[in-house]
Amino acid sequence: MKKIFTMIIALALVPAFAAAQTTIARVVEQFKKGAVEEISTSKETDTDTDGKQCVYERNIFLVAKNSGKFKQLMDAFNDEQSNAYSVNKRMAGYDGSASRIGYGKNSEKTIVFMKYSDRNYFVLYFKDPADSKRRTCYALAWYEGKKGKKNKEMWCVDIIHVYSLNPEYVRSLPKTITKTTTTVNSDDTNTSITVNSDGTIIRYDRNTGNSIVYRPQDNKKASSIDVPIKNSGDFIQRFNDLRTEYIQVVQFAGKEQTFFANRIMPPVNKMLQLCREHGKLLLHNERLSCIGILDDMKQNARDKGIREMLNLAQTYLGGK
C-alpha cells in the first residue's frame, strides 16, 4: 500500500491567514471566468447560533490539461499552504482513508474528501483571524475527464469553499446527520439533490416538479445477489435485479453520468461478471433476449466506460 503524507502546520502570525484566504479566493474567481466549461455549481448559506453566516460553495469545471488558468490555481494553493493550519494532499493512485469536515449551523452537515483513489486532492484549512471558533476550508480535486470538442485531453476540476464553525469548538452536535442538500444547475434541468444519511438520494426537478428516489437499501433487500446461479432461471432473476438497479441510478444521474459513474458502475460490473461466469446456462432465445436488453441499456448510457462494459457483457453472451 502506498503511503499518504499529510502535513499539519501551525503558525502564530494571524494576519497571514486572512491574506492567504484572499489570494486563493481571487485566483478561484479568475479561474471561474477563464474555465472552458462549468459542469455544475452548488451553494448553500446558513446562519449559525451566533448570527454569523456559514457558506458552502462548490463548482465543477472541465478544462484543458495544459490550461494556464489551472496552473495559476495550483500555484495559489501551493503558495498558501504554508499559511494554513492544516494541509492534506493526496495524488491519484495512492491508498488511504477518507477525510470528513463538518459545516453548517452546528457543523451537522458533512463533506467527504479523499473518497476516490483515481482523483488528486489538495485541501487547505485556515483559521479565521477574527474568530477562533470558525475556519475556512479550500479544497481542490481533479482527475482526467473526457475529451473536449477538439479531442483534447481534459481535467475535471472540483473546487470547494467552506466557511463555518470549526467542529472542534462546537459543544453540542446532533447524534446523527439527517441530510445534505445540493442544488445542481445543468443544461437539461434545474435540479435539487438531497442525500440522506442512510444513503437515500432524492433528485427533484424544479422545472417539472417530478422526483426520483434512489434507495440503495431497497435494492439490497430485493436483490437476488446471494442466490446461487444454478440454472437459467436464477440467471434471469439476477440479471433483472441488476437491470432495475442500473435504471434507477441512471435516471438519478441524468446527463451527469460520468460524474456519478461510481454509482452506476457497480450493477454494470456485476452484470458483466454474471454474463462471463454463467452465460452458458442460457438457452439460445434467452441469450438473444438478454442481448436485446443490454442494447436498450446502452442507449441510455452517456458515459463511454459504461457502454464499453455493456458491450463486453454482450460479447460474453455471444453478441457482437
Short mmCIF file of C-alpha atoms in Angstrom, two decimals:
data_model
loop_
_atom_site.label_atom_id
_atom_site.label_comp_id
_atom_site.label_asym_id
_atom_site.label_seq_id
_atom_site.Cartn_x
_atom_site.Cartn_y
_atom_site.Cartn_z
CA MET A 1 0.00 0.00 0.00
CA LYS A 2 1.37 3.38 -0.93
CA LYS A 3 1.74 5.90 1.85
CA ILE A 4 -0.04 9.23 2.20
CA PHE A 5 1.81 12.22 3.53
CA THR A 6 -0.28 14.72 5.50
CA MET A 7 1.18 17.99 6.74
CA ILE A 8 -0.20 19.89 9.70
CA ILE A 9 1.26 23.36 10.05
CA ALA A 10 0.53 25.78 12.89
CA LEU A 11 1.57 29.42 12.56
CA ALA A 12 1.39 32.28 15.00
CA LEU A 13 1.12 35.13 12.51
CA VAL A 14 -2.65 35.54 12.34
CA PRO A 15 -2.77 38.21 9.57
CA ALA A 16 -1.18 35.76 7.14
CA PHE A 17 -4.28 33.56 7.28
CA ALA A 18 -6.54 36.35 6.06
CA ALA A 19 -4.14 37.23 3.24
CA ALA A 20 -3.94 33.59 2.16
CA GLN A 21 -7.69 33.23 2.01
CA THR A 22 -7.99 36.44 -0.03
CA THR A 23 -5.32 35.29 -2.51
CA ILE A 24 -6.92 31.91 -3.15
CA ALA A 25 -10.40 33.44 -3.39
CA ARG A 26 -9.16 35.91 -6.02
CA VAL A 27 -7.47 33.20 -8.11
CA VAL A 28 -10.57 30.97 -7.85
CA GLU A 29 -12.75 33.79 -9.20
CA GLN A 30 -10.29 34.32 -12.07
CA PHE A 31 -10.37 30.59 -12.80
CA LYS A 32 -14.18 30.60 -12.95
CA LYS A 33 -14.08 33.29 -15.62
CA GLY A 34 -11.43 31.52 -17.71
CA ALA A 35 -12.52 27.88 -17.37
CA VAL A 36 -13.66 26.07 -20.50
CA GLU A 37 -16.97 24.69 -19.27
CA GLU A 38 -18.83 24.74 -15.95
CA ILE A 39 -20.44 21.36 -15.29
CA SER A 40 -22.29 22.22 -12.09
CA THR A 41 -22.43 24.75 -9.29
CA SER A 42 -23.81 24.39 -5.78
CA LYS A 43 -24.17 26.92 -2.99
CA GLU A 44 -25.66 26.89 0.49
CA THR A 45 -25.77 29.59 3.14
CA ASP A 46 -26.88 29.30 6.73
CA THR A 47 -26.66 31.33 9.94
CA ASP A 48 -25.03 29.79 12.98
CA THR A 49 -26.12 30.24 16.59
CA ASP A 50 -24.02 33.41 16.95
CA GLY A 51 -25.68 35.04 13.95
CA LYS A 52 -22.72 34.64 11.59
CA GLN A 53 -23.09 33.34 8.07
CA CYS A 54 -21.92 29.83 7.13
CA VAL A 55 -21.11 29.30 3.46
CA TYR A 56 -20.69 26.19 1.32
CA GLU A 57 -19.89 26.59 -2.38
CA ARG A 58 -18.85 24.02 -4.96
CA ASN A 59 -18.04 24.40 -8.65
CA ILE A 60 -17.04 21.69 -11.12
CA PHE A 61 -15.33 22.62 -14.40
CA LEU A 62 -13.99 20.85 -17.47
CA VAL A 63 -10.68 22.41 -18.55
CA ALA A 64 -7.78 21.55 -20.84
CA LYS A 65 -4.89 19.76 -19.10
CA ASN A 66 -2.40 22.41 -20.23
CA SER A 67 -4.62 25.29 -19.15
CA GLY A 68 -2.63 28.23 -17.76
CA LYS A 69 -5.58 29.13 -15.53
CA PHE A 70 -5.44 25.73 -13.85
CA LYS A 71 -1.70 26.17 -13.26
CA GLN A 72 -2.39 29.53 -11.58
CA LEU A 73 -4.94 27.82 -9.35
CA MET A 74 -2.45 25.14 -8.33
CA ASP A 75 0.24 27.78 -7.75
CA ALA A 76 -2.08 29.67 -5.40
CA PHE A 77 -2.72 26.53 -3.33
CA ASN A 78 1.00 25.72 -3.25
CA ASP A 79 1.97 29.27 -2.28
CA GLU A 80 -0.56 29.49 0.55
CA GLN A 81 -0.18 26.04 2.11
CA SER A 82 2.46 27.41 4.50
CA ASN A 83 -0.20 29.76 5.92
CA ALA A 84 -2.72 27.00 6.57
CA TYR A 85 -3.01 25.31 9.94
CA SER A 86 -3.72 22.00 8.21
CA VAL A 87 -2.78 20.74 4.74
CA ASN A 88 -3.96 17.47 3.27
CA LYS A 89 -2.67 16.31 -0.11
CA ARG A 90 -3.12 13.05 -1.96
CA MET A 91 -2.30 12.17 -5.52
CA ALA A 92 -4.31 9.76 -7.67
CA GLY A 93 -3.39 6.13 -7.20
CA TYR A 94 -2.45 6.39 -3.53
CA ASP A 95 -4.37 4.41 -0.94
CA GLY A 96 -5.77 5.93 2.23
CA SER A 97 -8.85 6.71 4.26
CA ALA A 98 -11.38 9.40 3.50
CA SER A 99 -11.34 12.74 5.31
CA ARG A 100 -14.53 14.42 6.54
CA ILE A 101 -15.23 18.01 7.51
CA GLY A 102 -18.33 19.42 9.14
CA TYR A 103 -20.11 22.63 8.23
CA GLY A 104 -23.43 24.37 8.72
CA LYS A 105 -25.22 25.94 11.65
CA ASN A 106 -23.94 23.36 14.14
CA SER A 107 -21.47 21.52 11.89
CA GLU A 108 -24.25 18.99 11.30
CA LYS A 109 -23.51 18.62 7.59
CA THR A 110 -20.55 16.72 6.21
CA ILE A 111 -18.29 16.81 3.15
CA VAL A 112 -16.03 13.84 2.38
CA PHE A 113 -12.62 14.28 0.75
CA MET A 114 -10.11 11.61 -0.37
CA LYS A 115 -13.01 9.30 -1.22
CA TYR A 116 -11.90 8.33 -4.73
CA SER A 117 -8.50 6.77 -5.39
CA ASP A 118 -8.42 7.99 -9.02
CA ARG A 119 -8.54 11.68 -8.02
CA ASN A 120 -5.96 14.19 -6.87
CA TYR A 121 -6.77 16.17 -3.71
CA PHE A 122 -5.37 19.36 -2.20
CA VAL A 123 -7.19 20.58 0.94
CA LEU A 124 -6.24 23.65 2.99
CA TYR A 125 -7.67 24.83 6.32
CA PHE A 126 -7.28 28.43 7.56
CA LYS A 127 -8.24 29.85 10.94
CA ASP A 128 -10.48 32.89 10.98
CA PRO A 129 -8.23 35.65 12.39
CA ALA A 130 -11.29 37.43 13.82
CA ASP A 131 -12.92 34.40 15.44
CA SER A 132 -11.09 31.32 16.73
CA LYS A 133 -14.31 29.27 16.62
CA ARG A 134 -14.50 29.46 12.83
CA ARG A 135 -12.35 28.38 9.95
CA THR A 136 -12.21 28.46 6.15
CA CYS A 137 -11.55 25.40 4.01
CA TYR A 138 -10.48 25.45 0.35
CA ALA A 139 -10.41 22.10 -1.40
CA LEU A 140 -9.27 21.22 -4.90
CA ALA A 141 -9.94 17.83 -6.52
CA TRP A 142 -9.13 16.99 -10.11
CA TYR A 143 -8.96 13.96 -12.37
CA GLU A 144 -8.77 13.09 -16.04
CA GLY A 145 -12.09 13.75 -17.71
CA LYS A 146 -13.49 13.17 -21.16
CA LYS A 147 -12.04 14.73 -24.28
CA GLY A 148 -13.22 18.18 -25.34
CA LYS A 149 -14.83 19.29 -28.60
CA LYS A 150 -11.41 19.41 -30.28
CA ASN A 151 -10.48 15.95 -28.96
CA LYS A 152 -8.12 17.39 -26.35
CA GLU A 153 -7.44 15.72 -23.03
CA MET A 154 -9.37 17.49 -20.28
CA TRP A 155 -9.23 17.77 -16.49
CA CYS A 156 -12.41 17.66 -14.41
CA VAL A 157 -11.70 20.23 -11.69
CA ASP A 158 -13.75 20.35 -8.49
CA ILE A 159 -13.35 23.46 -6.29
CA ILE A 160 -14.94 23.60 -2.82
CA HIS A 161 -15.03 26.55 -0.41
CA VAL A 162 -16.45 26.26 3.11
CA TYR A 163 -16.64 28.89 5.84
CA SER A 164 -18.24 27.63 9.03
CA LEU A 165 -17.82 26.84 12.71
CA ASN A 166 -14.81 24.69 13.45
CA PRO A 167 -16.29 21.38 14.72
CA GLU A 168 -13.61 21.29 17.42
CA TYR A 169 -15.36 24.23 19.10
CA VAL A 170 -18.95 23.07 18.68
CA ARG A 171 -20.12 21.75 22.04
CA SER A 172 -23.49 20.22 21.12
CA LEU A 173 -23.70 18.25 17.89
CA PRO A 174 -26.64 16.16 16.64
CA LYS A 175 -26.12 12.43 17.15
CA THR A 176 -26.85 11.68 13.52
CA ILE A 177 -26.58 13.58 10.25
CA THR A 178 -30.01 13.95 8.74
CA LYS A 179 -29.25 15.10 5.20
CA THR A 180 -27.02 17.02 2.86
CA THR A 181 -28.74 19.08 0.17
CA THR A 182 -27.07 20.24 -3.03
CA THR A 183 -28.51 22.28 -5.88
CA VAL A 184 -27.12 21.41 -9.31
CA ASN A 185 -27.64 23.62 -12.37
CA SER A 186 -27.08 21.86 -15.69
CA ASP A 187 -28.17 22.48 -19.24
CA ASP A 188 -31.03 19.98 -19.02
CA THR A 189 -32.85 20.89 -15.79
CA ASN A 190 -32.65 22.92 -12.63
CA THR A 191 -32.35 20.12 -10.12
CA SER A 192 -32.17 19.77 -6.35
CA ILE A 193 -30.38 16.68 -4.99
CA THR A 194 -30.86 15.61 -1.38
CA VAL A 195 -28.67 12.89 0.13
CA ASN A 196 -29.87 11.43 3.41
CA SER A 197 -27.62 9.80 5.99
CA ASP A 198 -28.97 6.33 5.14
CA GLY A 199 -27.81 6.69 1.53
CA THR A 200 -31.21 7.62 0.09
CA ILE A 201 -30.93 10.11 -2.77
CA ILE A 202 -33.81 12.30 -3.92
CA ARG A 203 -33.45 14.10 -7.25
CA TYR A 204 -36.11 16.81 -7.63
CA ASP A 205 -36.67 18.51 -10.99
CA ARG A 206 -37.78 22.06 -10.23
CA ASN A 207 -39.00 22.62 -13.78
CA THR A 208 -41.41 19.68 -13.86
CA GLY A 209 -42.00 19.05 -10.16
CA ASN A 210 -41.06 15.37 -10.59
CA SER A 211 -38.93 13.49 -8.08
CA ILE A 212 -36.78 10.37 -8.50
CA VAL A 213 -35.85 8.49 -5.34
CA TYR A 214 -32.89 6.08 -5.19
CA ARG A 215 -32.70 3.86 -2.10
CA PRO A 216 -29.69 1.53 -2.04
CA GLN A 217 -31.13 -0.25 0.99
CA ASP A 218 -34.22 -1.26 -1.03
CA ASN A 219 -32.04 -2.77 -3.74
CA LYS A 220 -30.14 -4.74 -1.13
CA LYS A 221 -33.33 -6.23 0.33
CA ALA A 222 -34.85 -7.12 -3.03
CA SER A 223 -31.65 -8.31 -4.70
CA SER A 224 -31.00 -11.92 -5.62
CA ILE A 225 -27.28 -11.35 -5.15
CA ASP A 226 -26.98 -14.10 -2.50
CA VAL A 227 -28.87 -16.72 -4.52
CA PRO A 228 -26.52 -19.22 -6.23
CA ILE A 229 -26.72 -19.25 -10.03
CA LYS A 230 -27.55 -22.87 -10.86
CA ASN A 231 -29.84 -22.54 -13.88
CA SER A 232 -31.18 -20.05 -16.42
CA GLY A 233 -33.99 -19.01 -14.08
CA ASP A 234 -31.50 -17.94 -11.43
CA PHE A 235 -29.52 -16.10 -14.11
CA ILE A 236 -32.53 -14.16 -15.40
CA GLN A 237 -33.67 -13.23 -11.90
CA ARG A 238 -30.23 -11.85 -11.06
CA PHE A 239 -30.00 -10.14 -14.46
CA ASN A 240 -33.34 -8.36 -13.97
CA ASP A 241 -32.44 -7.23 -10.43
CA LEU A 242 -29.21 -5.68 -11.70
CA ARG A 243 -31.03 -4.06 -14.63
CA THR A 244 -33.54 -2.48 -12.22
CA GLU A 245 -30.72 -1.12 -10.07
CA TYR A 246 -28.97 0.21 -13.18
CA ILE A 247 -32.10 2.00 -14.42
CA GLN A 248 -32.63 3.68 -11.05
CA VAL A 249 -29.14 5.10 -10.81
CA VAL A 250 -29.08 6.16 -14.49
CA GLN A 251 -32.33 8.07 -14.01
CA PHE A 252 -30.81 9.71 -10.95
CA ALA A 253 -27.61 10.69 -12.77
CA GLY A 254 -29.35 12.19 -15.83
CA LYS A 255 -26.82 13.82 -18.13
CA GLU A 256 -24.12 13.80 -15.48
CA GLN A 257 -23.46 10.06 -15.74
CA THR A 258 -19.69 10.44 -15.95
CA PHE A 259 -19.65 12.27 -12.61
CA PHE A 260 -21.92 9.70 -10.99
CA ALA A 261 -20.17 6.70 -12.55
CA ASN A 262 -19.23 5.43 -9.08
CA ARG A 263 -22.95 4.75 -8.51
CA ILE A 264 -23.66 3.36 -11.99
CA MET A 265 -20.70 1.02 -12.45
CA PRO A 266 -21.37 -1.44 -9.56
CA PRO A 267 -24.51 -3.01 -11.11
CA VAL A 268 -22.84 -2.89 -14.55
CA ASN A 269 -19.77 -4.73 -13.25
CA LYS A 270 -21.93 -7.31 -11.51
CA MET A 271 -23.88 -7.85 -14.73
CA LEU A 272 -20.61 -8.24 -16.65
CA GLN A 273 -19.44 -10.87 -14.15
CA LEU A 274 -22.79 -12.65 -14.35
CA CYS A 275 -22.63 -12.89 -18.16
CA ARG A 276 -19.00 -14.01 -18.13
CA GLU A 277 -19.35 -16.72 -15.49
CA HIS A 278 -22.88 -18.03 -16.07
CA GLY A 279 -23.92 -17.07 -19.62
CA LYS A 280 -23.50 -20.68 -20.73
CA LEU A 281 -26.60 -21.61 -18.67
CA LEU A 282 -28.92 -19.72 -21.05
CA LEU A 283 -30.78 -21.19 -23.98
CA HIS A 284 -30.37 -19.55 -27.38
CA ASN A 285 -33.58 -17.50 -27.18
CA GLU A 286 -32.75 -16.44 -23.60
CA ARG A 287 -29.33 -15.24 -24.77
CA LEU A 288 -30.95 -13.18 -27.53
CA SER A 289 -33.40 -11.61 -25.05
CA CYS A 290 -30.63 -10.60 -22.65
CA ILE A 291 -28.53 -9.22 -25.51
CA GLY A 292 -31.52 -7.10 -26.60
CA ILE A 293 -31.96 -5.78 -23.05
CA LEU A 294 -28.27 -4.84 -22.96
CA ASP A 295 -28.79 -2.92 -26.23
CA ASP A 296 -31.55 -0.89 -24.55
CA MET A 297 -29.32 -0.23 -21.56
CA LYS A 298 -26.54 1.03 -23.84
CA GLN A 299 -28.91 3.56 -25.42
CA ASN A 300 -29.35 5.19 -22.01
CA ALA A 301 -25.60 5.16 -21.26
CA ARG A 302 -23.96 8.53 -21.89
CA ASP A 303 -20.60 7.50 -20.44
CA LYS A 304 -18.15 5.65 -22.70
CA GLY A 305 -16.86 3.41 -19.93
CA ILE A 306 -20.37 2.21 -19.09
CA ARG A 307 -21.13 1.48 -22.76
CA GLU A 308 -17.89 -0.48 -23.15
CA MET A 309 -18.68 -2.70 -20.16
CA LEU A 310 -22.17 -3.40 -21.51
CA ASN A 311 -20.63 -4.23 -24.91
CA LEU A 312 -18.32 -6.70 -23.20
CA ALA A 313 -21.25 -8.31 -21.39
CA GLN A 314 -22.91 -8.83 -24.77
CA THR A 315 -19.73 -10.44 -26.08
CA TYR A 316 -19.81 -12.97 -23.26
CA LEU A 317 -23.40 -13.81 -24.23
CA GLY A 318 -22.44 -14.26 -27.88
CA GLY A 319 -23.41 -10.77 -29.03
CA LYS A 320 -21.47 -8.52 -31.37
#
